[in-house]
mmCIF file of C-alpha atoms and ligand atoms in Angstrom:
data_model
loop_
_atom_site.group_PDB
_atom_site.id
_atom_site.type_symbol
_atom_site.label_atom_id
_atom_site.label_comp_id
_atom_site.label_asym_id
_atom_site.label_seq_id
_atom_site.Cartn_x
_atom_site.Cartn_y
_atom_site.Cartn_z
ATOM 1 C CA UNK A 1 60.893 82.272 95.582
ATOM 2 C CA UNK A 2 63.446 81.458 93.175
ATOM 3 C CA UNK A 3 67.403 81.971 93.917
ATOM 4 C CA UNK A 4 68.545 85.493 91.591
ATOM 5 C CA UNK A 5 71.953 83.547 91.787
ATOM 6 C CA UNK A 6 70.209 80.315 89.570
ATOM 7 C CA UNK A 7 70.166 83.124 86.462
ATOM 8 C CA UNK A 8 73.235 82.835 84.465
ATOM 9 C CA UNK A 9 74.250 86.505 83.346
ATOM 10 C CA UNK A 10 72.711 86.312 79.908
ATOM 11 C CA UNK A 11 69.768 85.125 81.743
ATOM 12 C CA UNK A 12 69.905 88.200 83.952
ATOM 13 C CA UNK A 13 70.358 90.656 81.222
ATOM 14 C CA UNK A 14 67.327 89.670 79.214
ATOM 15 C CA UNK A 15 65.483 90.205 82.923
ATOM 16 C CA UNK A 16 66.804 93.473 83.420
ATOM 17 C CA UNK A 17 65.677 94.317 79.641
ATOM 18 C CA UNK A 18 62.118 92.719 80.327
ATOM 19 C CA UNK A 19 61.934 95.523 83.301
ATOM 20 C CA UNK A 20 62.820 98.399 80.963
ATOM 21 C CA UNK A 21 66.396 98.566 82.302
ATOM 22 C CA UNK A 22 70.078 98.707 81.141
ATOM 23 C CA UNK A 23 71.642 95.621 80.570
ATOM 24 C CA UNK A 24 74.976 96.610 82.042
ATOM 25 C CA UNK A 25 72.892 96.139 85.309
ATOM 26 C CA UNK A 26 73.225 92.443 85.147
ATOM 27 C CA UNK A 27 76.813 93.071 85.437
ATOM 28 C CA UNK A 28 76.297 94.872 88.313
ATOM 29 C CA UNK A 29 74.101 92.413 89.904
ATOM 30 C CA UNK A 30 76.660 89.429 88.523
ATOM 31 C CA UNK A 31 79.699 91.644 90.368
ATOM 32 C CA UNK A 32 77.630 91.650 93.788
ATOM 33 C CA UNK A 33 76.603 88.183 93.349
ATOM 34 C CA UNK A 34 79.923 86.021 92.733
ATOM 35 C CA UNK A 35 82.854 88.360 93.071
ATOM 36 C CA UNK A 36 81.929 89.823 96.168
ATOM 37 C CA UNK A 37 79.481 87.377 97.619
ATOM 38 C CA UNK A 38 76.533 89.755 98.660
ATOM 39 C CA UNK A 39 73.900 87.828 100.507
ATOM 40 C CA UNK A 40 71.508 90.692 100.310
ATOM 41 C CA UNK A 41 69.656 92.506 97.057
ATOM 42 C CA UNK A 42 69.044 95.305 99.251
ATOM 43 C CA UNK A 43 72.670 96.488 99.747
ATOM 44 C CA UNK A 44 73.164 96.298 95.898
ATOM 45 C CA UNK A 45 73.797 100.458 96.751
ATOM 46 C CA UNK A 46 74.201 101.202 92.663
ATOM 47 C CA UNK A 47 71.052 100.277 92.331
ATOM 48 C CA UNK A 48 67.713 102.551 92.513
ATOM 49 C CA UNK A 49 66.079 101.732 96.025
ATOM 50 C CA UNK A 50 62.973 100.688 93.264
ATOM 51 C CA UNK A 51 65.131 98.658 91.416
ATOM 52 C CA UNK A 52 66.217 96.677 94.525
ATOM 53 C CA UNK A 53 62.771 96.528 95.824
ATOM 54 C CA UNK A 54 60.919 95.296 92.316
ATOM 55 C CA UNK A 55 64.060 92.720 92.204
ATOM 56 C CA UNK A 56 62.926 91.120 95.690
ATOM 57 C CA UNK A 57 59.774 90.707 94.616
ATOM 58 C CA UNK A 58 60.541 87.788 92.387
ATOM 59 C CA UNK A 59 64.100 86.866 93.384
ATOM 60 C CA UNK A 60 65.736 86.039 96.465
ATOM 61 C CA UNK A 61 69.197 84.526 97.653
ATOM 62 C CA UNK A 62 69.577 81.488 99.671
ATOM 63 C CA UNK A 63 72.717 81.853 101.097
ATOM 64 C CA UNK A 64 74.643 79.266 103.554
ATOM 65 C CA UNK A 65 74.846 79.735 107.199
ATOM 66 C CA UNK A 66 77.264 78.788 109.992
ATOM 67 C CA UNK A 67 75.411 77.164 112.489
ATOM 68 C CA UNK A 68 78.274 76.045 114.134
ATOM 69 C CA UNK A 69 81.735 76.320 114.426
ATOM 70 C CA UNK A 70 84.178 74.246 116.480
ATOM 71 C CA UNK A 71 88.242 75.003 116.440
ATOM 72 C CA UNK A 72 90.854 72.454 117.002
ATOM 73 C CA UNK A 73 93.585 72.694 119.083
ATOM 74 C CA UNK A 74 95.592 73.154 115.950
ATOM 75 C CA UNK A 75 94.003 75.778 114.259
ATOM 76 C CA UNK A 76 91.785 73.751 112.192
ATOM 77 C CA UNK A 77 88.241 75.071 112.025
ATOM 78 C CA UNK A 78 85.124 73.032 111.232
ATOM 79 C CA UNK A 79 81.711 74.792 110.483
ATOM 80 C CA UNK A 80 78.514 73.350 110.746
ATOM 81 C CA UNK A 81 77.224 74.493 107.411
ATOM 82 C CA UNK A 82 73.364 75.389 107.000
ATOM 83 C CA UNK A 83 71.405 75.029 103.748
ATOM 84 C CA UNK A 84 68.551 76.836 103.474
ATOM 85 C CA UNK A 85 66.688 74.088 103.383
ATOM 86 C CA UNK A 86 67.937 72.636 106.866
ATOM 87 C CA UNK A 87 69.874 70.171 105.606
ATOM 88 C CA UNK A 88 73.456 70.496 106.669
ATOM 89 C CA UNK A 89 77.303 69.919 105.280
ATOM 90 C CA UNK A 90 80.634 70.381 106.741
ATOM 91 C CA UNK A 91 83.740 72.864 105.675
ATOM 92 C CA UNK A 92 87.238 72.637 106.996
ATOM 93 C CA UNK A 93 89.096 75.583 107.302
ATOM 94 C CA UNK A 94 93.120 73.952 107.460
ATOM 95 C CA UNK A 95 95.223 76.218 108.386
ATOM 96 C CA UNK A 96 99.730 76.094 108.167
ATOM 97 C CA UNK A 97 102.398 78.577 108.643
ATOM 98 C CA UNK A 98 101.795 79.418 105.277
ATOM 99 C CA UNK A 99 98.717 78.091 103.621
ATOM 100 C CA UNK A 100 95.186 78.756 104.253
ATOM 101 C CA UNK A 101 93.229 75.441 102.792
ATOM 102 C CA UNK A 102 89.577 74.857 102.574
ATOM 103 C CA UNK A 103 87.903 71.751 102.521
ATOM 104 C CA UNK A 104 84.489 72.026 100.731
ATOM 105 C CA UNK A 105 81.637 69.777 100.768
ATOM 106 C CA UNK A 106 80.180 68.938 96.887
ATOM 107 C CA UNK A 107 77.015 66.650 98.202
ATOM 108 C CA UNK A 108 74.999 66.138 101.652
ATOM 109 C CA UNK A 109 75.981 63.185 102.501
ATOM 110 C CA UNK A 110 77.596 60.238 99.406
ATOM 111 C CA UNK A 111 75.904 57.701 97.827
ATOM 112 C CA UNK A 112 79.604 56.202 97.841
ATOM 113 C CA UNK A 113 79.460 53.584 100.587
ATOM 114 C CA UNK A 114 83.649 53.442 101.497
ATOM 115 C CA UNK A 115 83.871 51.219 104.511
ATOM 116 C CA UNK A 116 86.495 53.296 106.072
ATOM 117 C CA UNK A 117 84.527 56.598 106.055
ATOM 118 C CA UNK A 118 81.934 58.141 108.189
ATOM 119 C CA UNK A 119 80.279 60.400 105.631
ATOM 120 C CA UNK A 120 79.279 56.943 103.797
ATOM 121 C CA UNK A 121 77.227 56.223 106.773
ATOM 122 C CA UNK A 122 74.960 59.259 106.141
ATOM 123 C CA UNK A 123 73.152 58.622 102.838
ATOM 124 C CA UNK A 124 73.400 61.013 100.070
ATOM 125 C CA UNK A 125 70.108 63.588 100.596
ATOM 126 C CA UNK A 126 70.972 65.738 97.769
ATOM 127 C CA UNK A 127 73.616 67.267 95.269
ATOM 128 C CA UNK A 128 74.757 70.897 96.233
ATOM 129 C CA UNK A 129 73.890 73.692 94.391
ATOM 130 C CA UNK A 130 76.685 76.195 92.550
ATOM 131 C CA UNK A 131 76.353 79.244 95.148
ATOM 132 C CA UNK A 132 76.146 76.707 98.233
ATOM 133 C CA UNK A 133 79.619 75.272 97.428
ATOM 134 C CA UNK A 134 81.213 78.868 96.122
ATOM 135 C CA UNK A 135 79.697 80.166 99.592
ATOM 136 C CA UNK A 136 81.763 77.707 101.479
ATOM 137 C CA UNK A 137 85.208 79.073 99.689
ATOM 138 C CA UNK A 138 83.306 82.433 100.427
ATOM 139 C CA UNK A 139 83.335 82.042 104.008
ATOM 140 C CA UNK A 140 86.421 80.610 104.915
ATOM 141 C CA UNK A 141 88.076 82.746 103.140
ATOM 142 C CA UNK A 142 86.647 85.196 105.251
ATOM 143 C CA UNK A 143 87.303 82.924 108.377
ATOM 144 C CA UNK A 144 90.729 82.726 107.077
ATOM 145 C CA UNK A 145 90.742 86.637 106.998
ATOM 146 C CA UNK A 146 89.398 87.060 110.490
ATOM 147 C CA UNK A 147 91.640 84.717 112.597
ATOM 148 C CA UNK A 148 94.966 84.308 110.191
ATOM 149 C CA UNK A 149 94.607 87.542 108.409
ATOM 150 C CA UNK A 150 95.647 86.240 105.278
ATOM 151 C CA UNK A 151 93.027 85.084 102.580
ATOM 152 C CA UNK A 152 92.190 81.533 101.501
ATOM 153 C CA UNK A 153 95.335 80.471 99.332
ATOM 154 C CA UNK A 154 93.610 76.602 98.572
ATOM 155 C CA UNK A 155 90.925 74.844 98.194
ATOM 156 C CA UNK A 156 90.252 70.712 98.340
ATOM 157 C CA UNK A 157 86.690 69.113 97.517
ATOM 158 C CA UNK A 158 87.573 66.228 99.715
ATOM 159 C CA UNK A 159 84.629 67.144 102.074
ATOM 160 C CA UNK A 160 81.691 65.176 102.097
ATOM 161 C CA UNK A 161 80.531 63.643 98.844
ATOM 162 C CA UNK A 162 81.917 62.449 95.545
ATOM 163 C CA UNK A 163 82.351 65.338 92.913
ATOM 164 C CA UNK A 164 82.216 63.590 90.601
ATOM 165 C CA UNK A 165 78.495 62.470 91.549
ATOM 166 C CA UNK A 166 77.570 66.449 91.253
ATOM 167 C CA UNK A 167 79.383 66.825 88.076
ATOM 168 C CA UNK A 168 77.504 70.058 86.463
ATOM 169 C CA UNK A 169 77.369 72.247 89.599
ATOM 170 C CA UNK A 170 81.455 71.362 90.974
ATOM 171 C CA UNK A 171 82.617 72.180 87.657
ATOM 172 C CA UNK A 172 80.493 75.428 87.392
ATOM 173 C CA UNK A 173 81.194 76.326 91.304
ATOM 174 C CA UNK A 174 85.222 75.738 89.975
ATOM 175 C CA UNK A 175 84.280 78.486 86.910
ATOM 176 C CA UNK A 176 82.641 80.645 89.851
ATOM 177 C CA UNK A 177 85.776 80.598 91.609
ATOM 178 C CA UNK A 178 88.494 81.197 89.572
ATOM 179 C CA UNK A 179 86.832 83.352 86.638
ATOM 180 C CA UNK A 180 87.823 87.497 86.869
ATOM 181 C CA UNK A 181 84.178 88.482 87.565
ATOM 182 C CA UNK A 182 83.949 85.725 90.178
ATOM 183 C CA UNK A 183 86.003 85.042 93.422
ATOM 184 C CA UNK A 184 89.158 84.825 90.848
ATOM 185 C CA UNK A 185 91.356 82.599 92.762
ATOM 186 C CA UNK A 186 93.961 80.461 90.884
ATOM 187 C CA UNK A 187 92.462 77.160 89.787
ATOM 188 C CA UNK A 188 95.768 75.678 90.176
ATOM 189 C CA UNK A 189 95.318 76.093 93.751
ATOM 190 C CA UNK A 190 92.185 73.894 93.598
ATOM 191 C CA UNK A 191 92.540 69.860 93.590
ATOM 192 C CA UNK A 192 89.522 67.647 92.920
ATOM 193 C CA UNK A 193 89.325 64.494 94.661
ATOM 194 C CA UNK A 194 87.497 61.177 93.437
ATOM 195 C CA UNK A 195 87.143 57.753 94.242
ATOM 196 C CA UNK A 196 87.614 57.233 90.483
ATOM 197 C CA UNK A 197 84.729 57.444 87.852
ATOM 198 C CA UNK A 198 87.144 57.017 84.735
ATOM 199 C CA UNK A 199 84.402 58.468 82.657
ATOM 200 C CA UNK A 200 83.938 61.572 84.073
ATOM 201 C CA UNK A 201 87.811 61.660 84.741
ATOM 202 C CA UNK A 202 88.381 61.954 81.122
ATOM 203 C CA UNK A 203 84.928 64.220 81.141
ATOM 204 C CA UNK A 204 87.009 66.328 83.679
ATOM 205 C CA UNK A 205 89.732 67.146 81.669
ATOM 206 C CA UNK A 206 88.233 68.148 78.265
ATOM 207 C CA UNK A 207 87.079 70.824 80.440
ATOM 208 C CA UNK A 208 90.427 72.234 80.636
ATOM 209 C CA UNK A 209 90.037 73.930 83.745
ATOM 210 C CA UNK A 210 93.766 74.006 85.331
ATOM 211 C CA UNK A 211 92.951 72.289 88.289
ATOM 212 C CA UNK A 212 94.886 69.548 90.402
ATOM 213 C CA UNK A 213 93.406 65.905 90.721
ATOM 214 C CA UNK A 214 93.708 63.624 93.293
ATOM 215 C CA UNK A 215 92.621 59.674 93.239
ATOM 216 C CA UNK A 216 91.403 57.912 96.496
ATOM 217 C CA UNK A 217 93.166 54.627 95.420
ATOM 218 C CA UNK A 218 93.990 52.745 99.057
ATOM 219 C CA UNK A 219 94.975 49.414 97.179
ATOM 220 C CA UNK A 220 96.124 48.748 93.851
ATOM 221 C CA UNK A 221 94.814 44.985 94.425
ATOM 222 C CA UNK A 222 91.888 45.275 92.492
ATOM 223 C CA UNK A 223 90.043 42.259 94.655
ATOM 224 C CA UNK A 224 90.887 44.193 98.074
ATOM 225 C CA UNK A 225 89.537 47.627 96.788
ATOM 226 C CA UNK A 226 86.510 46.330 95.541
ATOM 227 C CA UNK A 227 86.213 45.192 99.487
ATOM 228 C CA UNK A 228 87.665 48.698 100.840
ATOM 229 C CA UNK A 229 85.763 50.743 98.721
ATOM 230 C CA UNK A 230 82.611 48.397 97.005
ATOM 231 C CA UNK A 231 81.397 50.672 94.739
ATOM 232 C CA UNK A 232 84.703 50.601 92.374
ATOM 233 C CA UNK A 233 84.140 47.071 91.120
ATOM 234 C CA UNK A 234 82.352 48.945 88.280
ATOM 235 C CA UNK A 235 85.369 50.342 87.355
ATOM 236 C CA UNK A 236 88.601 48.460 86.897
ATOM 237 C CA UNK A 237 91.772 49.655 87.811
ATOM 238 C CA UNK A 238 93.038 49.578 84.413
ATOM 239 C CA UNK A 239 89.958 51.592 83.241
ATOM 240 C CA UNK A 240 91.215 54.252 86.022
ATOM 241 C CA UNK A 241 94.185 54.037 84.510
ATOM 242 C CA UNK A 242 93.209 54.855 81.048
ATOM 243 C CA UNK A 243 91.480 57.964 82.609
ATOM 244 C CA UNK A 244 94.447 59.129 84.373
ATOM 245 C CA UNK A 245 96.698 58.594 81.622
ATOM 246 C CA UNK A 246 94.343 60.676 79.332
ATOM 247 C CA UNK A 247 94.250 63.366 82.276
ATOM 248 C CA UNK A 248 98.164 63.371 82.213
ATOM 249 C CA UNK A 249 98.349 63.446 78.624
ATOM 250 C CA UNK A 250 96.230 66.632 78.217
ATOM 251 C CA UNK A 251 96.883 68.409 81.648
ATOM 252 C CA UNK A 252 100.596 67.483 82.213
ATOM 253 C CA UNK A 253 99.777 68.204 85.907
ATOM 254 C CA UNK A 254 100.587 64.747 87.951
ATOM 255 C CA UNK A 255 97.968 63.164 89.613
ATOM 256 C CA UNK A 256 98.137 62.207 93.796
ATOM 257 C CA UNK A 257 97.011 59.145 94.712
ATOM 258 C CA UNK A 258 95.546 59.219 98.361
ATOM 259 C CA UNK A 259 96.051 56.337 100.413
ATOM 260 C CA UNK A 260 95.629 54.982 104.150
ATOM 261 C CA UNK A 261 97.590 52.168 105.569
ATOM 262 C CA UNK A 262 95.702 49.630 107.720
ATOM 263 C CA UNK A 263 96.458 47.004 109.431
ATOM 264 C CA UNK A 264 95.752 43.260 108.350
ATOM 265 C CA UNK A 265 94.211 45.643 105.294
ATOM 266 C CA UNK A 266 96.648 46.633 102.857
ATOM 267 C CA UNK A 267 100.038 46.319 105.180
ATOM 268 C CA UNK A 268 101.719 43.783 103.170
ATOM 269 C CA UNK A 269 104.846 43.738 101.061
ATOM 270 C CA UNK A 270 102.424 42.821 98.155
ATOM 271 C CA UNK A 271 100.207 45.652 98.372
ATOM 272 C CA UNK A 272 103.270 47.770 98.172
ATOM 273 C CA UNK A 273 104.820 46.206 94.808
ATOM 274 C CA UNK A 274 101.183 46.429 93.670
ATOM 275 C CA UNK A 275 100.989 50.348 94.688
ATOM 276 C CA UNK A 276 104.936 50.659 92.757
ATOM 277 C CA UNK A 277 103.365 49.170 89.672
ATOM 278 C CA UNK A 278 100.384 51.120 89.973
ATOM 279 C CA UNK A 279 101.898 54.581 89.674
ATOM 280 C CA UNK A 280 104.923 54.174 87.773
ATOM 281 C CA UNK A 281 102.232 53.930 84.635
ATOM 282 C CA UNK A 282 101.580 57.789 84.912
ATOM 283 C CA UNK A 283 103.400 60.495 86.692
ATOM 284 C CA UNK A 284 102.000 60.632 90.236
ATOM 285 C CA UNK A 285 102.794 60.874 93.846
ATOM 286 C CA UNK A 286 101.410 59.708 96.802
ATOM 287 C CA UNK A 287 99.767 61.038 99.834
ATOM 288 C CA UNK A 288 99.425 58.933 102.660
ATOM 289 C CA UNK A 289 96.988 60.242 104.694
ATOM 290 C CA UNK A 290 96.693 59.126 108.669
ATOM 291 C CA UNK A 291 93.818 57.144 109.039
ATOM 292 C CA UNK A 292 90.900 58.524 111.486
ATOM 293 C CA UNK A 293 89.397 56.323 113.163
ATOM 294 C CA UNK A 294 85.707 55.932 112.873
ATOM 295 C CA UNK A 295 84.694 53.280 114.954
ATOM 296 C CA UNK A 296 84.470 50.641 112.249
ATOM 297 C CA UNK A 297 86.429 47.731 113.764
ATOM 298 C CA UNK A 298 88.629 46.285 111.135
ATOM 299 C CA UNK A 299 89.749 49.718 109.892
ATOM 300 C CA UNK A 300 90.565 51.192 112.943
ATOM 301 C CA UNK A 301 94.036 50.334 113.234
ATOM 302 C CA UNK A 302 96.703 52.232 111.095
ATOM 303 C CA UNK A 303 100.117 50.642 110.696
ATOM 304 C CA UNK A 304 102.210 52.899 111.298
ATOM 305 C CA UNK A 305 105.593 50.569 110.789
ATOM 306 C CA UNK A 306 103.529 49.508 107.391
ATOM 307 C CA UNK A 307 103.619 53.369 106.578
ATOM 308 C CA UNK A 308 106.874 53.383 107.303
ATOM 309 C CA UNK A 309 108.461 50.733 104.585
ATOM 310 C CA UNK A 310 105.727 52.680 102.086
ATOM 311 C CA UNK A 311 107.521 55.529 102.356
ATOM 312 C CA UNK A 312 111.191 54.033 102.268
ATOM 313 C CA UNK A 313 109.939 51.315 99.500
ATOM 314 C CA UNK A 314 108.340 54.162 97.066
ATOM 315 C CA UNK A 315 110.871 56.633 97.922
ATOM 316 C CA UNK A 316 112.941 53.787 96.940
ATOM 317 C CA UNK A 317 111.645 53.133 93.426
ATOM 318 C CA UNK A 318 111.628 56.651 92.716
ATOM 319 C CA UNK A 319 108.284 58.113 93.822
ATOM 320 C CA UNK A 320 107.636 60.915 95.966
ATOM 321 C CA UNK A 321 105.662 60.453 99.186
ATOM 322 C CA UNK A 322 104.306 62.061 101.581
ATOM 323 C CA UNK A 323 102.860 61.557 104.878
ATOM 324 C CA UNK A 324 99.861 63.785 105.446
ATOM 325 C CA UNK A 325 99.106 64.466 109.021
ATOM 326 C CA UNK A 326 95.638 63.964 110.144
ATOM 327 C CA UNK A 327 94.114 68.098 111.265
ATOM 328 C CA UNK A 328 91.609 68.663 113.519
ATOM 329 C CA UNK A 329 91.009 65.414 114.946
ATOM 330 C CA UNK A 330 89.880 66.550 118.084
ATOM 331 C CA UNK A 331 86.885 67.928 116.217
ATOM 332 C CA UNK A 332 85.819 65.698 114.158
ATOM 333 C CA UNK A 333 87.134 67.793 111.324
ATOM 334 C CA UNK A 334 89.490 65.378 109.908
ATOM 335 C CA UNK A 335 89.343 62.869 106.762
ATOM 336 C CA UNK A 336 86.723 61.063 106.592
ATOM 337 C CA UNK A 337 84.970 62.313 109.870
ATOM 338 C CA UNK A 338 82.852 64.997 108.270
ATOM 339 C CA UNK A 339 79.519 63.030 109.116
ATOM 340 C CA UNK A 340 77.376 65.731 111.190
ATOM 341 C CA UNK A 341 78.120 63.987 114.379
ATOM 342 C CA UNK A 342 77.139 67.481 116.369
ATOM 343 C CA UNK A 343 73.831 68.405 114.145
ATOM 344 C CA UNK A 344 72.391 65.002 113.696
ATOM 345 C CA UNK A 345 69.424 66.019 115.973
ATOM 346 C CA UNK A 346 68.358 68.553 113.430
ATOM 347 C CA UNK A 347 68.015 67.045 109.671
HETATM 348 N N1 SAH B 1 84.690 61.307 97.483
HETATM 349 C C1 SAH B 1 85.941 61.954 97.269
HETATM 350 C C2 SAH B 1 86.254 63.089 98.208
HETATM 351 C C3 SAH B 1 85.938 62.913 99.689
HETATM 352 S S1 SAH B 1 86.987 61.937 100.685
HETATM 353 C C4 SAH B 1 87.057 60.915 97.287
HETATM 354 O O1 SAH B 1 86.788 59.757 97.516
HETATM 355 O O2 SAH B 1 88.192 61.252 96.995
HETATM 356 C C5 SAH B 1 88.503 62.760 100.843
HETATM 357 C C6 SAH B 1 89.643 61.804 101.206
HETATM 358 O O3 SAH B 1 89.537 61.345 102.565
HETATM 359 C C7 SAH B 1 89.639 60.554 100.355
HETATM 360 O O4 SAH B 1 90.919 60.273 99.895
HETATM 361 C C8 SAH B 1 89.180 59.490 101.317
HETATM 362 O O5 SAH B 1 89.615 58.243 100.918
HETATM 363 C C9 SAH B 1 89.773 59.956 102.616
HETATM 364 N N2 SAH B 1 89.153 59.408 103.827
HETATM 365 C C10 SAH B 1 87.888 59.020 104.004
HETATM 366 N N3 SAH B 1 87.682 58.591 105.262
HETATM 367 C C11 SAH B 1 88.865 58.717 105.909
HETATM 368 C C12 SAH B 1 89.297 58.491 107.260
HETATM 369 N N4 SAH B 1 88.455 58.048 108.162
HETATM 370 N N5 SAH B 1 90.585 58.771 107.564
HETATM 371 C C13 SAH B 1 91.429 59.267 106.634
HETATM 372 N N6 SAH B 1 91.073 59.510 105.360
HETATM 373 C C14 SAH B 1 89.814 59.242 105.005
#
């Protein structure tokens, strides 16, 4: 049966007109479906039992399901995320002393293949649908509710996948979100992570949707990203560039470049003039994020002196850093860990 939440609300109304009724009722159905995230056509109470009932005969929702959900010693959540066709994803719930964050998933599994990251080892299965990645902002904000009793405050797509990769249905889960007659959460509060497709970059921001971006960059040596992150030697560094200059130009919201330090890897004093160079051609700043191990060999070290003369060497030339402590490591629920270690068994 097909999902009622694949109708767009034009699509709904001429439905509701077809069965002889009002169209304000698509507004009704709309308000149940994305602003308060019903899972259930039968609790739509302001409509006629009838109504309800003739509904479920052609429509039904397929909403996400926990199946399970680990916490960290920190606070950090992870859920085991179900689709309803078995096939499963991972959400972070992040918690600080004053921020709720969630991470969502945008694909099962990537088609990306960075060496560094454990999703990569899963290969991509499928993109995710709208409601499936507004139903994981959904529930942790309801997890965040529950056990912090504060709602969701931010969101990151820097779960598994590339969002870029699922272009149509991030951008219209982001619309989902923020819009008045959806979840209406500020889409400043949102950031967008992506290994870097320049063309959907720029694509990105003609949309003009308010939200933050953030570049997986982990070497500004062109040669040595190509080998970190293979995929990119379709797309130059100075092609990236272009993108996030254009993004820049039209947002004026600075762009964070995300970046591990590894040992042998990207430690040296060159690949920090190269990093300098790299982001004094657009206003950024720099996250570097602590590396999680994933049993790969050569990128299991972090250098943690290396991180050290980043931080004092771009804070030197001017460019704010930041060290981003790795969450919910215990669980699996950090960077770059979100590969369905626990629920293999079942896909
Ligand atoms: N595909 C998107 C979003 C998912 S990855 C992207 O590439 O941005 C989210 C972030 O986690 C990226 O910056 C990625 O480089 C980083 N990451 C991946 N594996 C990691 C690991 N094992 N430890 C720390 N960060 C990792």
């Amino acid at each position: 049966m097909k999902d009622i939440r694949t109708l767009t609300l034009d699509q709904l109304k001429e439905y509701f007109v077809s069965l002889g009724e009002k169209p304000f009722r698509a507004k009704q159905v709309y308000d149940w479906l994305w602003s308060k995230n019903l899972h259930s056509i039968d609790e739509m109470t302001n409509l006629s039992k009838p109504l309800r009932e003739r509904i479920a005969l052609e429509y039904t929702i397929n909403p996400v399901s926990v199946d399970l959900m680990q916490k960290s010693t920190d606070g950090t959540i992870k859920n085991g995320v179900k689709l309803h066709d078995n096939l499963m994803v991972e959400s972070v719930l992040i918690p600080t002393e004053t921020r709720t964050t969630a991470c969502v998933s945008s694909q099962v599994g990537c088609s990306l293949n960075c060496e560094f990251c454990a999703t990569a080892k899963l290969k991509r299965m499928r993109n995710l649908e709208v409601a499936e990645i507004v139903d994981q902002v959904a529930l942790i904000d309801r997890q965040s509710r529950l056990y912090f009793d504060r709602p969701l405050s931010n969101i990151v797509f820097m779960g598994m996948g590339e969002p870029m990769m699922n272009y149509k249905n991030v951008v219209e889960a982001i619309h989902k979100i923020t819009k008045p007659e959806g979840l209406g959460m500020s889409p400043r509060r949102i950031t967008v992570s992506t290994s870097g497709i320049p063309k959907m970059i720029k694509m990105l921001t003609d949309e003009e949707l308010k939200v933050k971006l953030a570049l997986s960059l982990h070497s500004a040596i062109e040669h040595k990203r190509n080998e970190i992150m293979p995929f990119s030697d379709k797309f130059p560094l100075t092609d990236i560039m272009d993108a996030l200059q254009y993004w820049y130009q039209k947002t004026g919201s600075v762009i964070t470049f995300e970046y591990c330090v590894w040992k042998g890897i990207n430690d040296g004093d060159e690949d920090i003039k190269a990093l300098i160079k790299y982001c004094r051609q657009v206003p950024s700043k720099v996250n570097l994020i602590q590396y999680n191990p994933i049993g790969e060999g050569k990128y299991d070290h972090r250098s943690i002196a290396a991180e050290e003369k980043y931080v004092r060497e771009l804070e030197k030339a001017g460019i704010t850093v930041m060290v981003r402590k790795s969450r919910g490591g215990d669980i699996d629920a950090a960077c770059g860990q979100l590969a369905n270690k626990t629920t293999e068994s079942e896909i």
